[in-house]
Short mmCIF file of C-alpha atoms and ligand atoms in Angstrom, two decimals:
data_model
loop_
_atom_site.label_atom_id
_atom_site.label_comp_id
_atom_site.label_asym_id
_atom_site.label_seq_id
_atom_site.Cartn_x
_atom_site.Cartn_y
_atom_site.Cartn_z
CA MET A 1 -3.73 -12.95 -9.36
CA ARG A 2 -5.72 -9.87 -8.39
CA ILE A 3 -3.79 -6.81 -7.25
CA GLY A 4 -5.55 -3.87 -5.58
CA ILE A 5 -4.31 -0.26 -5.59
CA ILE A 6 -5.72 2.11 -3.01
CA ALA A 7 -7.22 4.74 -5.31
CA ILE A 8 -8.32 7.51 -3.00
CA GLN A 9 -5.63 10.04 -3.86
CA GLY A 10 -2.08 10.04 -5.25
CA ASP A 11 -0.27 8.43 -8.18
CA VAL A 12 -2.64 5.55 -8.79
CA GLU A 13 -2.52 5.21 -12.60
CA GLU A 14 1.28 4.80 -12.62
CA HIS A 15 1.00 1.82 -10.26
CA VAL A 16 -1.80 0.28 -12.33
CA ILE A 17 0.35 0.47 -15.47
CA ALA A 18 3.48 -0.79 -13.70
CA LEU A 19 1.65 -3.78 -12.23
CA GLU A 20 -0.07 -4.66 -15.50
CA GLN A 21 3.39 -4.65 -17.13
CA THR A 22 4.75 -6.80 -14.30
CA LEU A 23 1.97 -9.37 -14.69
CA ALA A 24 2.57 -9.44 -18.46
CA GLU A 25 6.32 -9.92 -17.94
CA ARG A 26 5.60 -12.85 -15.64
CA GLY A 27 3.15 -14.34 -18.13
CA GLU A 28 0.65 -14.50 -15.27
CA GLU A 29 -3.09 -14.21 -15.56
CA GLY A 30 -4.33 -11.41 -13.41
CA GLU A 31 -5.96 -8.07 -13.05
CA VAL A 32 -5.25 -4.79 -11.33
CA VAL A 33 -8.21 -3.17 -9.58
CA LYS A 34 -8.66 0.25 -7.97
CA ILE A 35 -9.85 0.31 -4.39
CA LYS A 36 -11.98 3.33 -3.53
CA HIS A 37 -14.25 1.83 -0.90
CA ARG A 38 -14.56 -1.09 1.49
CA GLY A 39 -15.38 -4.62 0.34
CA ILE A 40 -12.67 -5.04 -2.31
CA VAL A 41 -9.45 -5.64 -0.36
CA SER A 42 -10.44 -9.15 0.75
CA SER A 43 -10.72 -10.30 -2.88
CA CYS A 44 -7.18 -9.09 -3.67
CA ASP A 45 -4.01 -11.19 -3.42
CA ALA A 46 -1.76 -8.14 -2.95
CA VAL A 47 -2.37 -4.48 -2.12
CA VAL A 48 -0.48 -1.26 -2.97
CA ILE A 49 -0.74 2.01 -1.06
CA PRO A 50 0.59 4.70 -3.43
CA GLY A 51 2.33 8.01 -2.90
CA GLY A 52 0.36 11.20 -2.45
CA GLU A 53 -0.58 12.95 0.78
CA SER A 54 -0.45 10.50 3.63
CA THR A 55 -2.79 12.64 5.76
CA THR A 56 -5.52 12.61 3.09
CA ILE A 57 -5.06 8.97 2.09
CA GLY A 58 -4.98 7.84 5.73
CA ARG A 59 -8.05 9.76 6.82
CA LEU A 60 -10.14 8.67 3.87
CA MET A 61 -9.01 5.05 4.13
CA GLU A 62 -9.99 5.01 7.77
CA ARG A 63 -13.32 6.69 7.07
CA GLU A 64 -14.12 4.22 4.28
CA GLY A 65 -13.30 1.25 6.51
CA ILE A 66 -10.35 0.21 4.32
CA PHE A 67 -7.85 0.46 7.19
CA SER A 68 -9.11 -2.60 9.03
CA GLU A 69 -9.38 -4.55 5.76
CA ILE A 70 -5.71 -3.89 4.95
CA LYS A 71 -4.66 -4.99 8.43
CA GLU A 72 -6.54 -8.25 7.87
CA ALA A 73 -4.88 -8.72 4.47
CA ALA A 74 -1.46 -8.17 6.09
CA TRP A 75 -2.21 -10.73 8.80
CA GLU A 76 -3.24 -13.18 6.07
CA GLU A 77 0.31 -12.69 4.74
CA LYS A 78 -0.71 -11.05 1.49
CA PRO A 79 2.01 -8.79 0.07
CA ILE A 80 1.45 -5.12 0.93
CA LEU A 81 3.51 -2.36 -0.71
CA GLY A 82 3.62 1.23 0.52
CA THR A 83 5.49 3.84 -1.55
CA CYS A 84 6.30 7.26 -0.10
CA ALA A 85 3.04 8.40 1.57
CA GLY A 86 2.08 4.71 1.61
CA MET A 87 5.26 3.97 3.56
CA VAL A 88 4.29 6.56 6.18
CA LEU A 89 0.93 4.84 6.60
CA LEU A 90 2.53 1.40 7.13
CA ALA A 91 4.58 2.65 10.10
CA LYS A 92 3.87 2.11 13.78
CA GLU A 93 5.18 5.54 14.61
CA GLY A 94 5.72 8.90 12.95
CA ASP A 95 7.67 12.08 13.70
CA GLU A 96 6.35 15.34 15.18
CA GLU A 97 4.75 16.27 11.87
CA VAL A 98 2.72 13.07 11.87
CA ALA A 99 1.76 13.59 15.51
CA LYS A 100 0.76 17.21 14.81
CA THR A 101 -1.67 16.27 12.05
CA GLY A 102 -3.08 13.41 14.12
CA GLN A 103 -3.14 11.27 10.97
CA PRO A 104 -4.02 7.63 11.54
CA LEU A 105 -1.32 5.02 10.80
CA LEU A 106 -1.81 1.35 9.95
CA GLY A 107 1.05 0.38 12.27
CA LEU A 108 1.87 -2.76 10.31
CA MET A 109 5.67 -2.32 10.37
CA ASP A 110 7.92 -1.86 13.38
CA ILE A 111 9.39 1.32 11.98
CA LYS A 112 9.40 5.02 12.80
CA VAL A 113 9.13 7.42 9.87
CA LYS A 114 10.00 11.04 9.24
CA ARG A 115 7.89 12.92 6.68
CA ASN A 116 9.56 15.14 4.05
CA ALA A 117 12.90 14.00 5.39
CA PHE A 118 15.09 15.50 2.67
CA GLY A 119 13.91 19.06 3.28
CA ARG A 120 12.71 21.78 0.92
CA GLN A 121 16.00 22.17 -0.98
CA ARG A 122 15.89 18.60 -2.15
CA GLU A 123 12.16 18.11 -2.64
CA SER A 124 12.62 15.80 -5.61
CA PHE A 125 15.70 14.05 -6.89
CA GLU A 126 16.81 10.87 -8.59
CA VAL A 127 19.67 8.56 -7.64
CA LEU A 128 21.09 5.20 -8.61
CA LEU A 129 20.39 3.35 -5.40
CA LYS A 130 22.25 0.27 -4.22
CA MET A 131 19.73 -2.24 -2.88
CA SER A 132 20.63 -5.39 -0.96
CA ILE A 133 18.17 -7.47 -3.03
CA PHE A 134 19.58 -6.64 -6.49
CA ASP A 135 23.02 -6.84 -8.11
CA GLU A 136 22.53 -3.73 -10.23
CA PRO A 137 21.55 -0.38 -8.67
CA PHE A 138 17.95 0.82 -8.92
CA HIS A 139 17.05 4.17 -10.53
CA ALA A 140 15.07 5.68 -7.64
CA VAL A 141 12.85 8.77 -7.90
CA PHE A 142 12.28 10.61 -4.61
CA ILE A 143 9.48 13.19 -4.30
CA ARG A 144 9.08 14.94 -0.93
CA ALA A 145 10.14 11.61 0.45
CA PRO A 146 9.92 10.26 3.97
CA THR A 147 12.66 8.10 5.51
CA ILE A 148 12.73 5.43 8.19
CA THR A 149 14.50 6.75 11.28
CA TYR A 150 14.14 3.57 13.32
CA ALA A 151 13.64 -0.07 12.33
CA ALA A 152 13.24 -2.96 14.77
CA ASP A 153 15.50 -6.01 14.44
CA SER A 154 12.68 -7.91 12.75
CA VAL A 155 12.76 -5.44 9.84
CA ASP A 156 15.10 -6.07 6.87
CA VAL A 157 16.75 -2.88 5.67
CA LEU A 158 16.94 -3.09 1.85
CA ALA A 159 18.55 0.28 1.08
CA THR A 160 19.98 3.36 2.72
CA LEU A 161 20.80 6.79 1.32
CA ASN A 162 23.15 9.15 3.19
CA GLY A 163 22.76 6.88 6.21
CA GLN A 164 18.96 7.05 6.16
CA ILE A 165 16.81 3.98 5.52
CA VAL A 166 14.80 4.34 2.30
CA ALA A 167 13.62 0.75 1.67
CA ALA A 168 12.65 -1.95 4.15
CA LYS A 169 10.70 -5.18 4.43
CA GLN A 170 9.04 -6.92 7.35
CA ARG A 171 7.56 -10.33 6.55
CA ASN A 172 5.19 -9.72 3.60
CA ILE A 173 5.21 -5.92 3.88
CA LEU A 174 7.43 -3.67 1.77
CA ALA A 175 8.01 0.05 2.36
CA LEU A 176 9.80 2.40 -0.05
CA SER A 177 10.63 6.10 0.27
CA PHE A 178 10.81 6.39 -3.51
CA HIS A 179 8.56 5.65 -6.51
CA PRO A 180 9.38 2.48 -8.52
CA GLU A 181 6.20 3.00 -10.56
CA LEU A 182 7.69 6.13 -12.18
CA THR A 183 10.54 4.34 -13.97
CA GLU A 184 10.61 1.43 -16.40
CA ASP A 185 12.53 -1.01 -14.17
CA ARG A 186 10.02 -3.57 -12.86
CA ARG A 187 12.39 -5.46 -10.52
CA ILE A 188 10.79 -4.10 -7.36
CA HIS A 189 7.27 -4.93 -8.52
CA HIS A 190 8.39 -8.50 -9.27
CA TYR A 191 10.04 -8.72 -5.85
CA PHE A 192 6.82 -7.43 -4.28
CA LEU A 193 4.62 -10.03 -6.02
CA ASP A 194 7.10 -12.77 -5.08
CA LEU A 195 6.49 -11.96 -1.39
CA GLY A 196 3.17 -13.78 -1.76
CA LYS A 197 4.75 -17.09 -2.75
N1 LIG B 201 5.38 13.94 1.89
C1 LIG B 201 4.20 13.20 1.53
C2 LIG B 201 3.48 12.70 2.75
O1 LIG B 201 4.10 12.35 3.73
C3 LIG B 201 4.56 12.04 0.67
C4 LIG B 201 4.99 12.48 -0.71
C5 LIG B 201 4.79 11.43 -1.75
O2 LIG B 201 4.08 10.44 -1.54
N2 LIG B 201 5.36 11.63 -2.91
O3 LIG B 201 2.28 12.62 2.71
#
């Protein structure tokens, strides 16, 4: 299995390490590759869009021609994971901040997102998050995190925090407000790779 990480900006290395660990835990042959330009996505079986600055990542992905390649991969039902800024980019719609910057969105999930939804006081924090897909809570790290303010019926809500949606899935596409690559728990990465089965 070949897993691609969009490596334009953001916390790329952490995802590479987390996915290499996940492959090892599964005893699966595979490799994790960094995607900096067009022509690589189509050879990947799964793609991750990391956290960082969604404006920068979005603009550069579009300019490099990676946007259309990811849409194709999604239509081919390959698993796509967006964490934090990556979640913003997966959305069909953003808030005023997104509109103001005119940043392009992939529009692959029927969700509306709000950037920096927890405000300046709570820029980063960690919580034990109850997720519908696991029995035990997940140690979730939030960093200037967005939330999902609207999800269509076709979207599965996987977790909420203070009434706000922070994890959701639609078909083969997974969006998280937080950063599973920053902790040692690999359950979410396994769940993500299982979406391709
Ligand atoms: N607030 C950032 C954005 O919307 C995301 C922060 C992050 O990815 N940690 O671009």
